[in-house]
Short mmCIF file of C-alpha atoms in Angstrom, two decimals:
data_model
loop_
_atom_site.label_atom_id
_atom_site.label_comp_id
_atom_site.label_asym_id
_atom_site.label_seq_id
_atom_site.Cartn_x
_atom_site.Cartn_y
_atom_site.Cartn_z
CA MET A 1 0.00 0.00 0.00
CA MET A 2 1.28 3.45 -0.84
CA LYS A 3 1.91 5.95 1.92
CA ILE A 4 1.33 9.68 1.72
CA GLY A 5 1.89 12.64 3.99
CA THR A 6 0.96 16.30 3.76
CA GLY A 7 2.36 19.52 5.14
CA LYS A 8 2.01 23.24 4.59
CA VAL A 9 3.92 26.35 5.64
CA GLU A 10 2.83 29.94 5.14
CA ILE A 11 5.04 31.88 2.72
CA SER A 12 3.24 35.24 2.66
CA PRO A 13 5.72 38.13 2.32
CA LYS A 14 5.79 41.23 4.48
CA ILE A 15 3.36 43.98 3.55
CA GLY A 16 5.14 46.44 1.29
CA THR A 17 6.97 43.73 -0.64
CA ASN A 18 7.02 44.18 -4.40
CA LEU A 19 4.30 42.17 -6.17
CA ALA A 20 4.99 40.18 -9.33
CA GLY A 21 3.15 39.76 -12.59
CA TYR A 22 2.80 43.15 -14.22
CA PHE A 23 5.12 45.39 -16.20
CA GLU A 24 5.59 48.04 -13.54
CA PRO A 25 6.30 47.69 -9.80
CA ARG A 26 3.45 47.34 -7.28
CA ASN A 27 3.95 47.25 -3.55
CA SER A 28 1.57 45.14 -1.48
CA LYS A 29 -0.70 47.03 0.89
CA GLY A 30 -2.24 44.11 2.75
CA ILE A 31 -3.16 40.42 2.69
CA HIS A 32 -6.49 39.27 1.30
CA ASP A 33 -5.64 35.60 1.83
CA PRO A 34 -2.29 34.06 2.80
CA LEU A 35 0.17 32.25 0.55
CA PHE A 36 1.41 28.74 1.31
CA ALA A 37 3.89 26.09 0.25
CA ARG A 38 1.95 22.82 0.29
CA ALA A 39 3.77 19.49 0.12
CA LEU A 40 2.53 16.01 -0.71
CA VAL A 41 5.04 13.25 0.01
CA LEU A 42 4.55 9.80 -1.53
CA GLY A 43 6.25 6.61 -0.38
CA LYS A 44 6.27 2.98 -1.49
CA ASP A 45 8.92 0.54 -0.33
CA GLU A 46 12.25 2.34 -0.79
CA VAL A 47 10.96 4.99 -3.21
CA LYS A 48 9.91 8.44 -1.99
CA ALA A 49 8.77 11.44 -4.02
CA ALA A 50 7.48 14.90 -3.23
CA ILE A 51 5.17 17.30 -5.02
CA ILE A 52 5.16 20.85 -3.69
CA ALA A 53 2.84 23.63 -4.85
CA CYS A 54 3.77 27.20 -3.94
CA ASP A 55 1.46 30.20 -4.24
CA LEU A 56 4.05 32.11 -6.25
CA ILE A 57 4.44 33.43 -9.80
CA GLY A 58 7.51 31.29 -10.43
CA ILE A 59 10.73 30.22 -8.74
CA ASP A 60 14.15 30.83 -10.25
CA ARG A 61 16.30 27.83 -11.02
CA GLU A 62 19.03 28.58 -8.47
CA ILE A 63 16.47 28.71 -5.65
CA ILE A 64 15.04 25.39 -6.84
CA LYS A 65 18.47 23.77 -6.69
CA SER A 66 19.22 24.97 -3.17
CA THR A 67 15.71 24.01 -2.01
CA LYS A 68 16.02 20.48 -3.37
CA GLU A 69 19.39 19.98 -1.69
CA LEU A 70 17.93 21.18 1.60
CA ILE A 71 14.98 18.79 1.23
CA LYS A 72 17.41 15.94 0.54
CA ARG A 73 19.42 16.73 3.68
CA LYS A 74 16.33 16.92 5.86
CA THR A 75 14.27 14.03 4.43
CA GLY A 76 16.49 11.89 2.23
CA ILE A 77 14.23 12.36 -0.79
CA ASN A 78 16.17 12.19 -4.06
CA PRO A 79 16.12 15.65 -5.74
CA ALA A 80 15.25 13.91 -9.03
CA ASN A 81 11.99 12.74 -7.40
CA ILE A 82 10.84 16.24 -6.43
CA ILE A 83 8.48 18.55 -8.30
CA ILE A 84 8.38 22.13 -7.00
CA HIS A 85 5.51 23.90 -8.74
CA ALA A 86 4.50 27.56 -8.75
CA THR A 87 0.78 28.12 -9.25
CA HIS A 88 1.61 31.44 -10.98
CA VAL A 89 -0.25 33.92 -8.80
CA HIS A 90 0.10 37.57 -9.89
CA THR A 91 -0.54 38.88 -6.36
CA GLY A 92 2.46 37.39 -4.63
CA PRO A 93 6.10 38.41 -4.17
CA ALA A 94 8.39 38.98 -7.15
CA THR A 95 10.25 35.66 -7.12
CA ALA A 96 11.26 35.66 -10.79
CA LYS A 97 13.69 38.13 -12.36
CA VAL A 98 11.52 39.92 -14.92
CA PHE A 99 10.19 43.41 -15.61
CA GLY A 100 12.18 45.26 -12.98
CA THR A 101 10.32 43.90 -9.96
CA ASP A 102 13.40 43.23 -7.83
CA ASN A 103 13.83 45.16 -4.57
CA GLU A 104 15.52 44.73 -1.20
CA LYS A 105 12.45 43.24 0.50
CA THR A 106 12.10 40.65 -2.26
CA ARG A 107 15.74 39.60 -1.90
CA ALA A 108 15.27 39.22 1.85
CA TYR A 109 12.15 37.14 1.22
CA LEU A 110 13.93 34.86 -1.24
CA SER A 111 16.64 34.07 1.30
CA THR A 112 14.02 32.46 3.56
CA LEU A 113 12.06 30.63 0.87
CA PRO A 114 14.09 27.38 0.56
CA GLY A 115 13.84 26.77 4.29
CA LYS A 116 10.07 27.26 4.33
CA ILE A 117 9.48 24.97 1.35
CA ALA A 118 11.72 22.32 2.91
CA GLU A 119 9.84 22.66 6.20
CA ALA A 120 6.57 21.80 4.43
CA VAL A 121 8.19 18.65 3.02
CA VAL A 122 9.54 17.70 6.45
CA LEU A 123 6.05 18.03 7.94
CA ALA A 124 4.67 15.83 5.17
CA SER A 125 7.42 13.24 5.64
CA GLU A 126 6.66 13.04 9.35
CA SER A 127 2.93 12.41 8.82
CA LEU A 128 2.95 9.44 6.43
CA PHE A 129 -0.04 7.09 6.47
CA SER A 130 -1.24 4.22 4.30
CA ALA A 131 -3.63 5.48 1.65
CA THR A 132 -5.94 4.28 -1.06
CA ILE A 133 -5.92 6.52 -4.12
CA GLY A 134 -8.83 7.35 -6.39
CA TYR A 135 -8.73 9.15 -9.73
CA GLY A 136 -11.51 11.06 -11.47
CA ARG A 137 -11.95 13.52 -14.29
CA GLY A 138 -14.52 16.13 -15.27
CA GLU A 139 -14.69 19.13 -17.57
CA GLU A 140 -15.11 22.87 -16.99
CA ASN A 141 -15.61 25.09 -20.04
CA ARG A 142 -16.87 28.30 -18.40
CA ILE A 143 -13.81 29.81 -16.74
CA SER A 144 -10.70 29.37 -18.92
CA PHE A 145 -10.16 30.81 -22.39
CA ASN A 146 -7.41 31.03 -24.97
CA ARG A 147 -6.17 34.61 -24.68
CA ARG A 148 -4.53 34.90 -28.11
CA TYR A 149 -6.93 36.13 -30.79
CA LEU A 150 -6.80 36.49 -34.56
CA MET A 151 -7.95 40.01 -35.37
CA LYS A 152 -9.66 41.26 -38.51
CA ASP A 153 -6.51 43.16 -39.49
CA GLY A 154 -4.61 39.85 -39.61
CA THR A 155 -2.61 40.38 -36.42
CA ILE A 156 -2.52 38.17 -33.32
CA ARG A 157 -3.37 39.98 -30.09
CA THR A 158 -3.02 38.79 -26.52
CA ASN A 159 -5.91 40.07 -24.38
CA PRO A 160 -7.13 42.50 -27.08
CA GLY A 161 -9.71 44.19 -24.86
CA PHE A 162 -13.49 44.33 -24.89
CA GLY A 163 -15.83 46.44 -27.03
CA THR A 164 -15.38 50.19 -27.27
CA ASP A 165 -18.31 50.89 -24.92
CA TRP A 166 -16.97 48.66 -22.12
CA TYR A 167 -15.93 51.55 -19.90
CA ALA A 168 -19.28 53.25 -20.52
CA GLY A 169 -20.96 50.28 -18.87
CA LYS A 170 -21.94 48.32 -21.97
CA LYS A 171 -20.61 44.76 -21.80
CA GLU A 172 -19.96 43.88 -25.41
CA GLY A 173 -17.43 41.65 -27.09
CA ASN A 174 -14.59 43.02 -29.16
CA PRO A 175 -15.94 43.44 -32.73
CA SER A 176 -12.41 43.29 -34.19
CA ILE A 177 -11.90 39.67 -33.10
CA VAL A 178 -12.21 36.87 -35.64
CA ARG A 179 -11.55 33.94 -33.27
CA PRO A 180 -9.20 32.59 -30.63
CA THR A 181 -6.05 31.10 -32.16
CA GLY A 182 -5.99 27.94 -30.09
CA PRO A 183 -7.82 25.54 -27.78
CA ILE A 184 -8.25 25.30 -24.03
CA ASP A 185 -7.86 22.27 -21.77
CA PRO A 186 -11.19 21.88 -19.94
CA ALA A 187 -10.07 18.85 -17.90
CA VAL A 188 -10.51 18.97 -14.14
CA GLU A 189 -8.51 16.03 -12.81
CA VAL A 190 -8.59 14.88 -9.21
CA LEU A 191 -6.61 12.43 -7.09
CA ARG A 192 -8.20 11.58 -3.73
CA PHE A 193 -6.24 10.04 -0.87
CA LYS A 194 -8.15 8.14 1.84
CA ASN A 195 -6.78 6.66 5.04
CA GLU A 196 -7.46 3.11 6.22
CA ARG A 197 -10.67 4.27 7.92
CA GLY A 198 -12.00 5.49 4.57
CA GLU A 199 -11.67 9.17 5.47
CA THR A 200 -10.71 11.65 2.77
CA LYS A 201 -7.43 13.20 3.92
CA ALA A 202 -6.11 14.89 0.79
CA LEU A 203 -7.06 15.95 -2.73
CA LEU A 204 -4.80 16.85 -5.64
CA VAL A 205 -6.51 19.02 -8.27
CA ASN A 206 -5.18 19.79 -11.76
CA PHE A 207 -6.74 22.49 -13.98
CA ALA A 208 -5.31 24.88 -16.57
CA CYS A 209 -5.86 28.63 -16.27
CA HIS A 210 -3.61 31.60 -15.48
CA CYS A 211 -3.79 32.66 -11.82
CA ASP A 212 -4.29 36.32 -12.74
CA THR A 213 -7.93 36.97 -11.86
CA VAL A 214 -7.36 39.41 -9.01
CA GLY A 215 -5.10 42.39 -9.78
CA GLY A 216 -4.78 45.20 -7.27
CA ASP A 217 -2.28 45.43 -4.44
CA LEU A 218 -3.45 42.82 -1.91
CA ILE A 219 -1.56 39.55 -1.50
CA SER A 220 -3.71 36.62 -2.64
CA ALA A 221 -3.44 33.01 -3.83
CA ASP A 222 -6.09 33.78 -6.48
CA TYR A 223 -8.90 31.41 -7.54
CA PRO A 224 -7.30 28.21 -6.13
CA ALA A 225 -7.78 29.71 -2.65
CA ALA A 226 -11.51 30.16 -3.27
CA MET A 227 -11.70 26.62 -4.67
CA ARG A 228 -9.90 25.23 -1.62
CA ASN A 229 -12.11 27.12 0.82
CA LEU A 230 -15.28 25.72 -0.72
CA ILE A 231 -13.94 22.15 -0.73
CA GLN A 232 -12.88 22.37 2.91
CA GLU A 233 -16.21 23.93 3.87
CA LYS A 234 -17.96 20.85 2.43
CA LEU A 235 -15.49 18.08 3.32
CA GLY A 236 -13.88 19.46 6.47
CA GLN A 237 -11.14 21.92 7.29
CA GLY A 238 -8.69 19.09 7.85
CA VAL A 239 -8.79 18.00 4.21
CA PHE A 240 -5.54 18.95 2.47
CA VAL A 241 -6.02 20.40 -1.03
CA LEU A 242 -3.06 20.68 -3.41
CA PHE A 243 -3.62 22.61 -6.66
CA LEU A 244 -1.43 22.09 -9.73
CA ASN A 245 -1.93 24.58 -12.55
CA GLY A 246 -2.00 22.97 -15.99
CA THR A 247 -0.38 24.19 -19.19
CA SER A 248 -1.87 27.68 -19.33
CA GLY A 249 0.76 29.89 -20.94
CA ASN A 250 -1.84 31.08 -23.45
CA LEU A 251 -4.95 30.72 -21.27
CA ASN A 252 -6.67 33.04 -18.82
CA HIS A 253 -10.08 33.86 -17.33
CA LEU A 254 -11.11 36.56 -19.83
CA ASP A 255 -13.49 35.81 -22.70
CA PHE A 256 -13.27 38.85 -24.97
CA LEU A 257 -16.11 37.58 -27.14
CA HIS A 258 -18.57 37.08 -24.27
CA PRO A 259 -17.73 39.55 -21.47
CA GLU A 260 -21.13 39.19 -19.82
CA MET A 261 -19.68 36.30 -17.80
CA LEU A 262 -17.09 38.55 -16.15
CA ARG A 263 -17.85 39.51 -12.55
CA GLU A 264 -16.90 43.05 -11.58
CA GLY A 265 -14.53 43.86 -8.73
CA TYR A 266 -11.11 42.47 -7.90
CA PHE A 267 -12.32 39.41 -5.98
CA ALA A 268 -15.89 38.82 -7.18
CA HIS A 269 -14.82 36.93 -10.31
CA THR A 270 -12.08 35.12 -8.42
CA GLN A 271 -14.60 33.86 -5.87
CA TRP A 272 -17.12 32.82 -8.53
CA MET A 273 -14.49 31.02 -10.56
CA GLY A 274 -12.98 29.21 -7.57
CA GLU A 275 -16.37 28.08 -6.33
CA LEU A 276 -17.33 26.73 -9.77
CA LEU A 277 -14.10 24.75 -9.86
CA GLY A 278 -14.56 23.60 -6.27
CA ASN A 279 -18.04 22.29 -7.02
CA ASP A 280 -16.64 20.49 -10.06
CA VAL A 281 -14.11 18.78 -7.79
CA LEU A 282 -16.82 17.71 -5.35
CA LYS A 283 -18.89 16.21 -8.18
CA ILE A 284 -15.85 14.32 -9.45
CA CYS A 285 -15.23 12.98 -5.94
CA GLY A 286 -18.61 11.29 -6.16
CA LYS A 287 -17.54 9.11 -9.09
CA LEU A 288 -13.84 8.42 -8.49
CA LYS A 289 -12.36 5.02 -9.28
CA GLU A 290 -9.50 3.48 -7.34
CA ILE A 291 -6.28 3.54 -9.35
CA SER A 292 -4.84 0.29 -10.70
CA GLY A 293 -1.49 -0.75 -9.28
CA THR A 294 0.42 0.65 -6.35
CA GLU A 295 3.91 1.05 -7.77
CA LEU A 296 5.57 4.44 -7.29
CA LYS A 297 8.10 5.58 -9.90
CA ALA A 298 9.89 8.83 -10.64
CA ALA A 299 12.15 9.99 -13.46
CA GLN A 300 13.84 13.23 -14.38
CA GLU A 301 15.72 14.65 -17.34
CA LYS A 302 17.83 17.80 -17.31
CA LEU A 303 18.25 19.70 -20.57
CA ASP A 304 20.21 22.72 -21.75
CA ILE A 305 17.96 24.64 -24.14
CA PRO A 306 19.50 27.40 -26.29
CA ARG A 307 18.39 30.97 -25.65
CA ARG A 308 17.22 33.29 -28.41
CA SER A 309 19.21 36.44 -29.12
CA SER A 310 18.42 39.87 -30.53
CA SER A 311 20.03 41.17 -33.69
CA PRO A 312 22.83 43.73 -33.22
CA LEU A 313 20.52 46.39 -34.69
CA GLN A 314 17.73 45.60 -32.22
CA LEU A 315 20.17 45.76 -29.32
CA ARG A 316 21.48 49.15 -30.42
CA ILE A 317 17.92 50.44 -30.70
CA ALA A 318 17.05 49.04 -27.26
CA GLU A 319 20.02 50.82 -25.71
CA LYS A 320 18.93 54.06 -27.37
CA VAL A 321 15.33 53.65 -26.14
CA VAL A 322 16.56 53.17 -22.56
CA GLU A 323 18.93 56.13 -22.76
CA LYS A 324 16.91 58.65 -24.79
CA GLY A 325 13.36 57.34 -25.21
CA ILE A 326 11.49 56.04 -28.25
CA GLU A 327 10.72 59.56 -29.45
CA ASN A 328 14.41 60.03 -30.31
CA LEU A 329 14.61 57.09 -32.71
CA ASP A 330 15.03 57.86 -36.39
CA GLN A 331 12.54 56.53 -38.95
CA GLU A 332 14.52 53.37 -39.73
CA GLU A 333 14.90 52.60 -36.03
CA LYS A 334 11.21 53.22 -35.33
CA LYS A 335 10.28 50.88 -38.17
CA GLU A 336 12.52 48.11 -36.80
CA TRP A 337 11.30 48.63 -33.23
CA GLY A 338 7.69 48.63 -34.42
CA LYS A 339 8.10 45.13 -35.87
CA LEU A 340 8.26 43.80 -32.32
CA GLU A 341 4.70 44.96 -31.58
CA ASN A 342 2.83 44.60 -28.29
CA ASN A 343 4.81 47.31 -26.52
CA PHE A 344 1.85 48.08 -24.24
CA GLY A 345 3.15 51.65 -24.08
CA ILE A 346 6.15 50.64 -21.97
CA GLU A 347 8.93 50.73 -24.53
CA LYS A 348 11.68 51.34 -21.98
CA VAL A 349 10.66 48.26 -19.99
CA TRP A 350 10.81 46.06 -23.10
CA ALA A 351 14.09 47.63 -24.17
CA GLN A 352 15.65 46.96 -20.77
CA GLU A 353 14.40 43.36 -20.89
CA MET A 354 15.98 42.88 -24.31
CA ILE A 355 19.32 44.14 -23.02
CA LEU A 356 19.20 41.97 -19.89
CA VAL A 357 18.17 38.73 -21.60
CA ASN A 358 21.03 39.07 -24.07
CA GLN A 359 23.43 39.20 -21.12
CA GLU A 360 22.26 35.82 -19.80
CA SER A 361 23.86 32.45 -20.53
CA PRO A 362 23.30 31.20 -24.09
CA LEU A 363 21.99 27.94 -22.61
CA VAL A 364 19.06 27.64 -20.18
CA GLU A 365 19.05 24.63 -17.85
CA ILE A 366 15.61 23.09 -17.35
CA GLU A 367 14.16 19.95 -15.79
CA VAL A 368 11.31 17.71 -16.86
CA THR A 369 10.05 15.38 -14.13
CA ALA A 370 7.52 12.54 -14.14
CA ILE A 371 6.02 10.70 -11.18
CA SER A 372 3.67 7.73 -11.54
CA LEU A 373 1.26 6.32 -8.97
CA GLY A 374 0.02 3.03 -10.34
CA ASP A 375 -1.68 3.80 -13.66
CA VAL A 376 -1.77 7.58 -13.09
CA ALA A 377 1.14 9.87 -13.95
CA ILE A 378 2.02 13.46 -13.11
CA VAL A 379 4.48 15.33 -15.31
CA GLY A 380 6.09 18.64 -14.36
CA LEU A 381 7.23 20.99 -17.13
CA PRO A 382 9.30 24.18 -16.81
CA GLY A 383 8.00 27.60 -17.79
CA GLU A 384 4.62 28.91 -18.91
CA VAL A 385 3.74 26.22 -21.40
CA PHE A 386 1.20 26.69 -24.20
CA VAL A 387 -1.84 24.47 -23.75
CA GLU A 388 -1.24 22.64 -27.03
CA TYR A 389 1.76 20.86 -25.52
CA GLY A 390 -0.17 19.69 -22.47
CA LEU A 391 -2.92 18.31 -24.68
CA ARG A 392 -0.36 16.53 -26.85
CA ILE A 393 1.25 14.86 -23.83
CA LYS A 394 -2.13 13.63 -22.61
CA GLU A 395 -2.96 12.31 -26.08
CA GLU A 396 0.33 10.55 -26.80
CA ALA A 397 1.46 9.29 -23.37
CA LYS A 398 1.26 5.58 -22.60
CA PHE A 399 -0.66 6.42 -19.42
CA LYS A 400 -4.40 6.92 -19.88
CA GLN A 401 -4.46 9.32 -16.95
CA VAL A 402 -1.78 12.02 -17.11
CA LEU A 403 -1.87 15.21 -15.06
CA VAL A 404 0.33 17.87 -16.67
CA THR A 405 1.58 20.87 -14.73
CA GLN A 406 3.88 23.77 -15.58
CA LEU A 407 6.34 26.16 -13.89
CA CYS A 408 7.99 23.20 -12.21
CA ASN A 409 11.57 23.11 -10.93
CA GLY A 410 12.38 26.48 -12.42
CA CYS A 411 10.99 29.41 -14.34
CA ALA A 412 12.08 29.21 -17.99
CA GLY A 413 9.60 31.80 -19.28
CA TYR A 414 6.91 31.31 -21.90
CA ILE A 415 7.09 28.21 -24.06
CA PRO A 416 4.93 29.00 -27.10
CA THR A 417 4.25 26.65 -29.97
CA LYS A 418 6.64 26.86 -32.89
CA GLU A 419 3.73 28.14 -34.97
CA ALA A 420 3.29 31.10 -32.61
CA PHE A 421 6.78 32.31 -33.51
CA SER A 422 5.75 32.51 -37.17
CA GLN A 423 2.76 34.73 -36.36
CA PRO A 424 3.36 38.44 -36.98
CA THR A 425 2.48 39.67 -33.49
CA GLY A 426 1.85 38.40 -29.98
CA TYR A 427 3.03 39.02 -26.45
CA GLU A 428 4.15 35.57 -25.35
CA GLN A 429 6.87 35.09 -27.98
CA ARG A 430 8.43 38.54 -27.66
CA LEU A 431 12.05 38.23 -26.53
CA ALA A 432 12.53 39.10 -22.86
CA ARG A 433 13.64 37.32 -19.70
CA SER A 434 10.03 36.08 -19.58
CA SER A 435 10.30 34.53 -23.07
CA LYS A 436 13.77 33.46 -24.15
CA LEU A 437 13.91 29.84 -25.30
CA ILE A 438 14.30 28.89 -28.96
CA PRO A 439 11.09 28.17 -30.95
CA GLU A 440 11.83 24.42 -30.91
CA ALA A 441 11.89 24.31 -27.08
CA GLY A 442 8.27 23.25 -26.68
CA ASN A 443 8.67 20.24 -28.94
CA ILE A 444 11.94 19.25 -27.24
CA ILE A 445 10.34 19.45 -23.79
CA THR A 446 7.22 17.58 -24.89
CA ARG A 447 9.25 14.77 -26.46
CA THR A 448 11.30 14.51 -23.26
CA ALA A 449 8.13 14.28 -21.15
CA LEU A 450 6.74 11.52 -23.35
CA ASP A 451 10.01 9.59 -23.12
CA LEU A 452 9.97 9.86 -19.32
CA LEU A 453 6.37 8.65 -19.23
CA ALA A 454 7.45 5.45 -20.96
CA PHE A 455 8.89 4.13 -17.68
#
């Protein structure tokens, strides 16, 4: 029989800490709901593995390495058997080096993070119990949407906005949209862990949508917190709920064709969305089937993926934009800079990002990790992965039940499809520290995941 243990440690930063997720700095002014590192430890015979979900936007690779070594020293768990996942909240501390969100308070916070994550794993390791595991799947089509749209002018726009009368109170779709450019992943997948008395002790939930429904300047774990609260209200506060965000690099909660579904206010939509998802989970719990087999396996592959680079001309223009502003570019320079599109009116920010990313190593180290529990597998991918790759893994893997999660064991930036790089415009493929891998990276990572899942 497999054993599992759970543990959690609060990782909320101090009020005033810089918040992540947007192009310009925001300082937190309070806490709406706390952030946690939640750990699920699995054990069977001599094999142990850990899955940790952190309410953070992402975790840099060097922090992941030091955290895994600390976990190994404290628990003996092989670092190759550990998935450290960031749920990608946009109302948490700036734990990834992008868009100028670094400050002294963030650096102080980061110095304490490995110890807190390791503490959650220690707590889980010390609370192991024999468990039966059930798996179930449902679908939710009302709360996650592909955010890249083909426009009537032939361009691709990320979050292109609503109709022109939106701010006058008229909720209308954007008339310039032709269609979304890609699919969503509606799957809500659940693993339930019961003790020998038949009591539900833990749930693992996998769903794909950006955790960016809140905005504002209050610290929050976004819609997974609302989902968790509803589940615990129904099943008991002692039930541990671990959320793994699916491949949602090009997904979010905004439907620009049907804005009537959007709730107004920073937390109204978050609450509605989390409760819908929570009720989905409860329905799935009513029809779970026990997994086949009890073998626990884990596998990991490390890869060095080449980084993209700017042309010498683009770098010279970027340096000029930072130094003198876009208004001082000549016509040829403005034409070249304009090809990059999606400036969002923050040209100096993009220019600085271009300069900084070109100073980084030409190779980016990433990890792909797979853990199997009987006939169910969980695969952790690095970066903000486009949904198409997650769907492909589920379709082609030898396991019928595969839970795919992103931003695991490092923060490698956006991982768009190769096709997205051939499209004339779009935010996610624009070169920056938040999007730096070569166009082939997604296919390389997907192939690696499928190879690991052949164990």
